[in-house]
């Protein structure tokens, strides 16, 4: 999807085609947040006034650049995983054997389909962590962009959570379901972190 | 920006170039939300099971398609308005006359720069309204996408709010400042609406 035009991607998102959908949108929300973290670091690195924060900014930039690439890969992975689920539902279900094979295929595909938004939530939580790390030392002229990055990562967390849960709802293996839900909850604790970043920026720009 | 590749847009966002920045990111968040509303309506329209909701879906699709185009235009408008502010700050300030002209130019540019995120917030509030309208009659297979649309619109509201406020902080005309802040507050009441949509979807998918 990275090579599509922004307009073309949004057109495909808007269409009745089964993918891209909400999973790809969540991944793009992560990518937007990661890109803004990179921008803030790029506008802070090399400025004498922020020299003491340079090591933090350099490390954050490397992480953010990596997460942006990862997010775009997740947008593609989501389409693949989603197609696997719809393909599995289309398997024949005439005989008892076919029914069993179809059920097993659906369950396998659902695990894959829940894994992509889970990794999207993990990446979004990392973006929130980067926002927290760069907040104090960021160039004040682009402080608002740290808040926008946090808002975007927060949307990705909310989006990925619903995408994981919709897959969990059809998953029959309780152990996988519980483990996935527990891992998701861990990432979702970053929602609070994102809100703290947005509030801190709001306080500092003073209105 | 609509004709840039997704990767190219994100690369430009991540770079040290002054634009695109958080304003364009907020506009893209609106576009993501609007595109997902369109997708949900496209996957609901024409299905006998949802026939009674067809008029709502048709109207929502037309609105969502329009808002997606508007959002992309706002991403471009933000870059133009932002450049006008940085250009104004670069005006000469040697003589008293130059100082006065520069101050006036900065204030004019700030009004323009606050207007773009204000319109972004307005568009985001409209996307939230569409999510609320399609929630009951949406194809249950894409109900999670209504929540992702709401999450994206909510991020756009949070982002646009910070972008408006950062411009208000430098604005000297109290009347314009107060009027802008009041208009922004009106749109921000949709944050609650977005949260209600996300919670309702979460309850219906049942986990």
Coordinates of C-alpha atoms in Angstrom, one line a residue:
Chain A
X1 CA 0.0 0.0 0.0
X2 CA 3.0 2.3 0.5
X3 CA 3.3 2.8 -3.2
X4 CA -0.4 3.8 -3.7
X5 CA -1.3 7.4 -3.9
X6 CA -2.9 8.8 -0.8
X7 CA -6.0 9.4 -2.8
X8 CA -5.9 5.9 -4.2
X9 CA -5.5 4.3 -0.8
X10 CA -8.4 6.3 0.6
X11 CA -10.5 5.4 -2.4
X12 CA -9.8 1.7 -1.9
X13 CA -10.5 2.1 1.8
X14 CA -13.9 3.7 1.0
X15 CA -14.9 1.0 -1.6
X16 CA -16.9 -2.1 -1.0
X17 CA -13.7 -4.2 -1.4
X18 CA -13.1 -6.3 1.7
X19 CA -9.6 -4.9 2.2
X20 CA -8.2 -2.5 3.0
X21 CA -10.4 -1.8 6.0
X22 CA -10.2 -0.7 9.6
X23 CA -7.0 -2.8 10.2
X24 CA -5.1 -0.9 7.5
X25 CA -6.6 2.4 8.8
X26 CA -5.3 1.6 12.3
X27 CA -1.8 0.9 10.8
X28 CA -1.8 4.2 9.0
X29 CA -2.7 6.0 12.2
X30 CA 0.4 4.4 13.7
X31 CA 2.5 5.5 10.7
X32 CA 1.1 9.1 11.0
X33 CA 2.2 9.2 14.7
X34 CA 5.6 7.7 14.0
X35 CA 6.2 10.1 11.1
X36 CA 5.4 13.1 13.4
X37 CA 7.8 11.8 16.1
X38 CA 10.5 11.7 13.4
X39 CA 9.6 15.2 12.3
X40 CA 9.9 16.6 15.8
X41 CA 13.3 14.9 16.3
X42 CA 14.5 16.2 12.9
X43 CA 13.6 19.7 13.9
X44 CA 15.3 19.4 17.3
X45 CA 18.5 17.5 16.4
X46 CA 21.4 19.9 15.7
X47 CA 19.9 22.9 17.4
X48 CA 22.3 24.3 20.1
X49 CA 19.4 25.2 22.4
X50 CA 18.4 21.5 22.6
X51 CA 21.9 20.0 22.5
X52 CA 21.5 18.2 25.9
X53 CA 18.5 16.3 24.5
X54 CA 20.4 15.1 21.3
X55 CA 21.0 11.5 22.5
X56 CA 17.3 11.0 23.3
X57 CA 16.2 12.6 20.0
X58 CA 18.6 10.5 17.9
X59 CA 17.4 7.3 19.6
X60 CA 13.8 8.3 19.2
X61 CA 14.2 9.1 15.5
X62 CA 15.7 5.7 14.8
X63 CA 12.8 4.0 16.6
X64 CA 10.2 6.2 14.9
X65 CA 11.6 5.6 11.5
X66 CA 11.5 1.8 12.1
X67 CA 8.0 1.9 13.5
X68 CA 6.8 3.9 10.4
X69 CA 8.1 1.1 8.1
X70 CA 6.6 -1.5 10.4
X71 CA 3.2 0.2 10.4
X72 CA 3.1 0.2 6.6
X73 CA 4.0 -3.5 6.5
X74 CA 1.1 -4.1 9.0
X75 CA -1.3 -2.4 6.7
X76 CA -0.4 -4.9 4.0
X77 CA -0.4 -7.8 6.4
X78 CA -3.9 -6.9 7.6
X79 CA -5.2 -7.3 4.0
X80 CA -3.5 -10.7 3.7
X81 CA -4.8 -11.9 7.1
X82 CA -8.3 -10.7 6.4
X83 CA -8.5 -12.4 3.0
X84 CA -7.4 -15.6 4.7
X85 CA -10.4 -15.4 7.0
X86 CA -12.9 -14.8 4.2
X87 CA -11.3 -17.6 2.1
X88 CA -11.6 -20.0 5.1
X89 CA -15.3 -19.1 5.5
X90 CA -15.8 -20.0 1.8
X91 CA -14.5 -23.5 2.1
X92 CA -17.0 -26.3 1.4
X93 CA -19.1 -27.6 4.3
X94 CA -21.1 -30.4 2.8
X95 CA -19.6 -33.4 4.6
X96 CA -18.6 -33.8 8.3
X97 CA -15.0 -33.9 7.2
X98 CA -15.3 -30.7 5.2
X99 CA -17.0 -29.0 8.1
X100 CA -14.2 -30.0 10.5
X101 CA -11.5 -28.9 8.0
X102 CA -13.3 -25.6 7.4
X103 CA -13.7 -24.9 11.2
X104 CA -10.0 -25.6 11.8
X105 CA -9.1 -23.3 8.9
X106 CA -11.3 -20.5 10.2
X107 CA -9.8 -20.8 13.6
X108 CA -6.3 -20.7 12.3
X109 CA -7.1 -17.7 10.1
X110 CA -8.7 -15.9 13.0
X111 CA -5.5 -16.3 15.1
X112 CA -3.6 -14.6 12.2
X113 CA -6.3 -11.9 11.8
X114 CA -6.1 -11.1 15.5
X115 CA -2.3 -11.0 15.5
X116 CA -2.0 -8.1 13.0
X117 CA -4.1 -5.6 15.1
X118 CA -2.3 -6.9 18.2
X119 CA 1.1 -6.0 16.6
X120 CA -0.5 -2.7 15.5
X121 CA -1.4 -2.0 19.1
X122 CA 2.1 -2.9 20.2
X123 CA 3.6 -0.4 17.6
X124 CA 1.1 2.3 18.7
X125 CA 2.1 1.8 22.3
X126 CA 5.7 2.2 21.3
X127 CA 4.8 5.5 19.5
X128 CA 3.2 6.7 22.7
X129 CA 6.4 5.8 24.6
X130 CA 8.4 7.9 22.1
X131 CA 6.1 10.8 22.5
X132 CA 6.6 10.6 26.3
X133 CA 10.4 10.4 25.8
X134 CA 10.7 13.4 23.5
X135 CA 8.2 15.7 25.2
X136 CA 10.6 17.5 27.5
X137 CA 13.4 18.1 25.0
X138 CA 11.4 18.8 21.9
X139 CA 11.8 22.0 19.9
X140 CA 9.0 24.1 21.4
X141 CA 8.0 25.3 17.9
X142 CA 6.8 21.8 17.1
X143 CA 5.5 20.8 20.5
X144 CA 1.9 20.6 19.1
X145 CA 3.1 17.9 16.7
X146 CA 4.0 15.7 19.7
X147 CA 0.4 16.0 20.8
X148 CA -0.9 15.2 17.3
X149 CA 1.4 12.1 17.2
X150 CA 0.0 11.0 20.6
X151 CA -3.6 11.6 19.3
X152 CA -2.9 9.4 16.3
X153 CA -1.3 6.6 18.3
X154 CA -4.2 6.7 20.7
X155 CA -6.6 6.3 17.8
X156 CA -4.5 3.4 16.6
X157 CA -4.8 1.8 20.1
X158 CA -8.6 2.2 20.2
X159 CA -8.9 1.0 16.6
X160 CA -6.6 -2.0 17.0
X161 CA -8.4 -3.0 20.2
X162 CA -11.7 -3.2 18.5
X163 CA -10.1 -5.1 15.6
X164 CA -8.5 -7.7 18.0
X165 CA -11.8 -8.1 19.9
X166 CA -13.9 -8.7 16.8
X167 CA -11.7 -11.6 16.0
X168 CA -11.6 -12.9 19.5
X169 CA -15.4 -13.0 19.6
X170 CA -15.3 -15.8 16.9
X171 CA -12.3 -17.6 18.4
X172 CA -13.1 -21.0 20.0
X173 CA -9.7 -21.7 21.7
X174 CA -10.1 -20.2 25.2
X175 CA -6.3 -20.2 26.0
X176 CA -5.4 -18.3 22.8
X177 CA -8.3 -15.9 23.3
X178 CA -7.3 -15.2 26.9
X179 CA -3.6 -14.8 26.1
X180 CA -4.4 -12.4 23.2
X181 CA -6.8 -10.4 25.4
X182 CA -4.2 -10.1 28.2
X183 CA -1.5 -9.0 25.7
X184 CA -3.9 -6.4 24.2
X185 CA -4.7 -5.0 27.7
X186 CA -0.9 -4.5 28.3
X187 CA -0.7 -2.2 25.2
X188 CA -4.0 -0.4 26.0
X189 CA -2.5 0.9 29.2
X190 CA -0.7 3.4 26.8
X191 CA -4.0 5.1 26.1
X192 CA -3.5 6.9 29.4
X193 CA 0.1 7.8 28.4
X194 CA -1.2 9.4 25.2
X195 CA -3.8 11.4 27.1
X196 CA -1.1 12.6 29.5
X197 CA 1.1 13.8 26.6
X198 CA -1.8 15.7 25.0
X199 CA -2.7 17.4 28.3
X200 CA 1.0 18.3 29.0
X201 CA 1.3 19.9 25.5
X202 CA -2.0 21.7 26.0
X203 CA -0.8 23.1 29.3
X204 CA 2.5 24.2 27.9
X205 CA 1.0 26.1 24.9
X206 CA -1.1 27.8 27.5
X207 CA -4.7 27.8 26.4
Chain B
X1 CA -0.9 15.8 -1.4
X2 CA -3.6 13.4 -2.7
X3 CA -1.4 12.5 -5.7
X4 CA 1.6 11.6 -3.5
X5 CA 2.2 8.0 -2.6
X6 CA 1.4 7.1 1.0
X7 CA 5.0 6.4 1.6
X8 CA 6.1 9.7 0.0
X9 CA 3.5 11.7 2.1
X10 CA 4.7 10.0 5.3
X11 CA 8.3 10.7 4.3
X12 CA 7.5 14.4 3.8
X13 CA 5.7 14.4 7.1
X14 CA 8.7 12.8 8.9
X15 CA 11.2 15.2 7.4
X16 CA 12.4 18.5 8.8
X17 CA 10.5 20.4 6.1
X18 CA 8.1 22.8 7.8
X19 CA 5.1 21.4 6.0
X20 CA 3.3 18.9 5.9
X21 CA 3.0 18.7 9.7
X22 CA 0.4 18.1 12.4
X23 CA -2.2 20.0 10.5
X24 CA -2.0 17.7 7.5
X25 CA -1.9 14.7 9.7
X26 CA -5.2 15.8 11.4
X27 CA -6.8 16.3 8.0
X28 CA -5.7 12.7 6.9
X29 CA -7.2 11.4 10.2
X30 CA -10.5 13.0 9.0
X31 CA -10.1 11.4 5.6
X32 CA -9.5 8.0 7.1
X33 CA -12.7 8.3 9.1
X34 CA -14.7 9.5 6.2
X35 CA -13.4 6.8 3.9
X36 CA -14.4 4.1 6.5
X37 CA -17.9 5.6 6.8
X38 CA -18.1 5.3 3.0
X39 CA -16.9 1.7 3.1
X40 CA -19.5 0.7 5.7
X41 CA -22.3 2.3 3.7
X42 CA -21.0 0.6 0.5
X43 CA -21.1 -2.8 2.2
X44 CA -24.7 -2.1 3.6
X45 CA -26.4 -0.5 0.6
X46 CA -28.2 -3.1 -1.6
X47 CA -28.4 -5.8 1.0
X48 CA -32.0 -6.9 1.6
X49 CA -31.4 -7.4 5.3
X50 CA -30.6 -3.7 5.7
X51 CA -33.1 -2.4 3.2
X52 CA -34.9 -0.2 5.7
X53 CA -31.7 1.6 6.4
X54 CA -31.0 2.4 2.7
X55 CA -32.0 6.0 2.8
X56 CA -29.8 6.8 5.8
X57 CA -26.9 4.9 4.2
X58 CA -27.2 6.6 0.8
X59 CA -27.3 10.1 2.5
X60 CA -24.3 9.2 4.7
X61 CA -22.3 7.9 1.8
X62 CA -22.7 11.1 -0.1
X63 CA -21.7 13.2 2.9
X64 CA -18.7 10.9 3.7
X65 CA -17.5 11.1 0.1
X66 CA -17.7 14.9 0.2
X67 CA -15.9 15.1 3.6
X68 CA -13.1 12.9 2.3
X69 CA -12.4 15.3 -0.5
X70 CA -12.7 18.2 1.8
X71 CA -10.2 16.7 4.2
X72 CA -7.6 16.2 1.5
X73 CA -8.1 19.8 0.4
X74 CA -7.6 20.9 4.1
X75 CA -4.3 19.0 4.2
X76 CA -3.1 21.1 1.3
X77 CA -4.6 24.3 2.7
X78 CA -2.7 23.7 6.0
X79 CA 0.6 23.7 4.2
X80 CA -0.3 27.0 2.5
X81 CA -1.5 28.7 5.7
X82 CA 1.5 27.5 7.6
X83 CA 3.9 28.8 5.0
X84 CA 2.2 32.2 5.2
X85 CA 2.9 32.4 8.9
X86 CA 6.6 31.5 8.6
X87 CA 6.9 34.0 5.6
X88 CA 5.3 36.7 7.8
X89 CA 7.8 36.1 10.6
X90 CA 10.6 36.5 8.1
X91 CA 9.5 40.0 7.0
X92 CA 12.0 42.9 7.8
X93 CA 11.8 44.5 11.2
X94 CA 14.4 47.3 11.1
X95 CA 12.2 50.4 11.2
X96 CA 9.1 51.1 13.2
X97 CA 7.1 51.0 10.0
X98 CA 8.5 47.6 9.1
X99 CA 7.8 46.3 12.5
X100 CA 4.1 47.4 12.4
X101 CA 3.7 45.9 8.9
X102 CA 5.3 42.7 10.0
X103 CA 3.1 42.4 13.1
X104 CA 0.0 43.0 11.0
X105 CA 1.0 40.4 8.5
X106 CA 1.7 37.9 11.3
X107 CA -1.7 38.4 12.8
X108 CA -3.4 38.1 9.5
X109 CA -1.5 34.9 8.8
X110 CA -2.3 33.5 12.2
X111 CA -6.0 33.9 11.6
X112 CA -5.6 31.9 8.4
X113 CA -3.5 29.3 10.2
X114 CA -6.1 28.8 12.9
X115 CA -8.9 28.7 10.4
X116 CA -7.6 25.5 8.7
X117 CA -7.6 23.3 11.8
X118 CA -10.9 24.9 12.8
X119 CA -12.4 23.6 9.5
X120 CA -10.7 20.3 10.1
X121 CA -12.4 20.0 13.5
X122 CA -15.7 20.9 11.9
X123 CA -15.2 18.1 9.3
X124 CA -14.2 15.7 12.0
X125 CA -17.3 16.5 14.0
X126 CA -19.4 15.8 10.9
X127 CA -17.7 12.4 10.5
X128 CA -18.6 11.6 14.1
X129 CA -22.2 12.6 13.3
X130 CA -22.2 10.2 10.4
X131 CA -20.8 7.4 12.6
X132 CA -23.7 8.0 15.0
X133 CA -26.3 8.0 12.1
X134 CA -25.1 4.7 10.5
X135 CA -24.4 2.8 13.7
X136 CA -27.8 1.1 14.1
X137 CA -28.3 0.1 10.4
X138 CA -24.7 -0.8 9.5
X139 CA -23.9 -4.3 8.1
X140 CA -22.8 -6.1 11.3
X141 CA -19.8 -7.6 9.5
X142 CA -18.3 -4.1 9.3
X143 CA -19.5 -2.7 12.6
X144 CA -15.9 -2.6 13.9
X145 CA -15.1 -0.2 11.0
X146 CA -17.6 2.3 12.4
X147 CA -15.7 2.3 15.6
X148 CA -12.4 2.8 13.8
X149 CA -13.9 5.7 11.8
X150 CA -15.0 7.2 15.2
X151 CA -11.5 6.7 16.6
X152 CA -9.9 8.4 13.7
X153 CA -12.4 11.4 13.8
X154 CA -11.7 11.7 17.5
X155 CA -8.0 11.9 16.9
X156 CA -8.7 14.6 14.3
X157 CA -10.7 16.5 16.9
X158 CA -7.9 16.3 19.5
X159 CA -5.3 17.1 16.9
X160 CA -7.1 20.1 15.3
X161 CA -7.9 21.4 18.8
X162 CA -4.2 21.6 19.7
X163 CA -3.4 23.1 16.3
X164 CA -6.0 25.8 16.7
X165 CA -4.9 26.6 20.2
X166 CA -1.2 26.9 19.3
X167 CA -2.2 29.6 16.8
X168 CA -4.6 31.3 19.3
X169 CA -1.7 31.6 21.8
X170 CA 0.1 34.1 19.5
X171 CA -3.1 35.9 18.3
X172 CA -3.4 39.5 19.7
X173 CA -7.0 40.3 18.7
X174 CA -9.1 39.1 21.7
X175 CA -12.4 39.1 19.8
X176 CA -11.2 36.8 17.0
X177 CA -9.5 34.7 19.6
X178 CA -12.6 34.3 21.7
X179 CA -14.8 33.6 18.7
X180 CA -12.4 31.0 17.4
X181 CA -12.2 29.3 20.8
X182 CA -16.0 29.2 21.1
X183 CA -16.4 27.7 17.7
X184 CA -13.8 25.1 18.4
X185 CA -15.5 24.1 21.7
X186 CA -18.7 23.5 19.7
X187 CA -16.9 21.0 17.5
X188 CA -15.1 19.4 20.5
X189 CA -18.4 18.3 22.0
X190 CA -18.3 15.6 19.3
X191 CA -15.4 13.9 21.2
X192 CA -18.0 12.5 23.6
X193 CA -20.1 11.3 20.6
X194 CA -17.1 9.4 19.2
X195 CA -16.5 7.7 22.6
X196 CA -20.2 6.7 22.7
X197 CA -19.9 5.1 19.2
X198 CA -16.7 3.2 20.2
X199 CA -18.3 1.9 23.4
X200 CA -21.6 0.9 21.6
X201 CA -19.6 -1.1 19.0
X202 CA -17.5 -2.7 21.8
X203 CA -20.7 -3.7 23.6
X204 CA -22.3 -5.1 20.4
X205 CA -19.3 -7.2 19.4
X206 CA -19.5 -8.5 23.0
X207 CA -16.1 -8.6 24.5

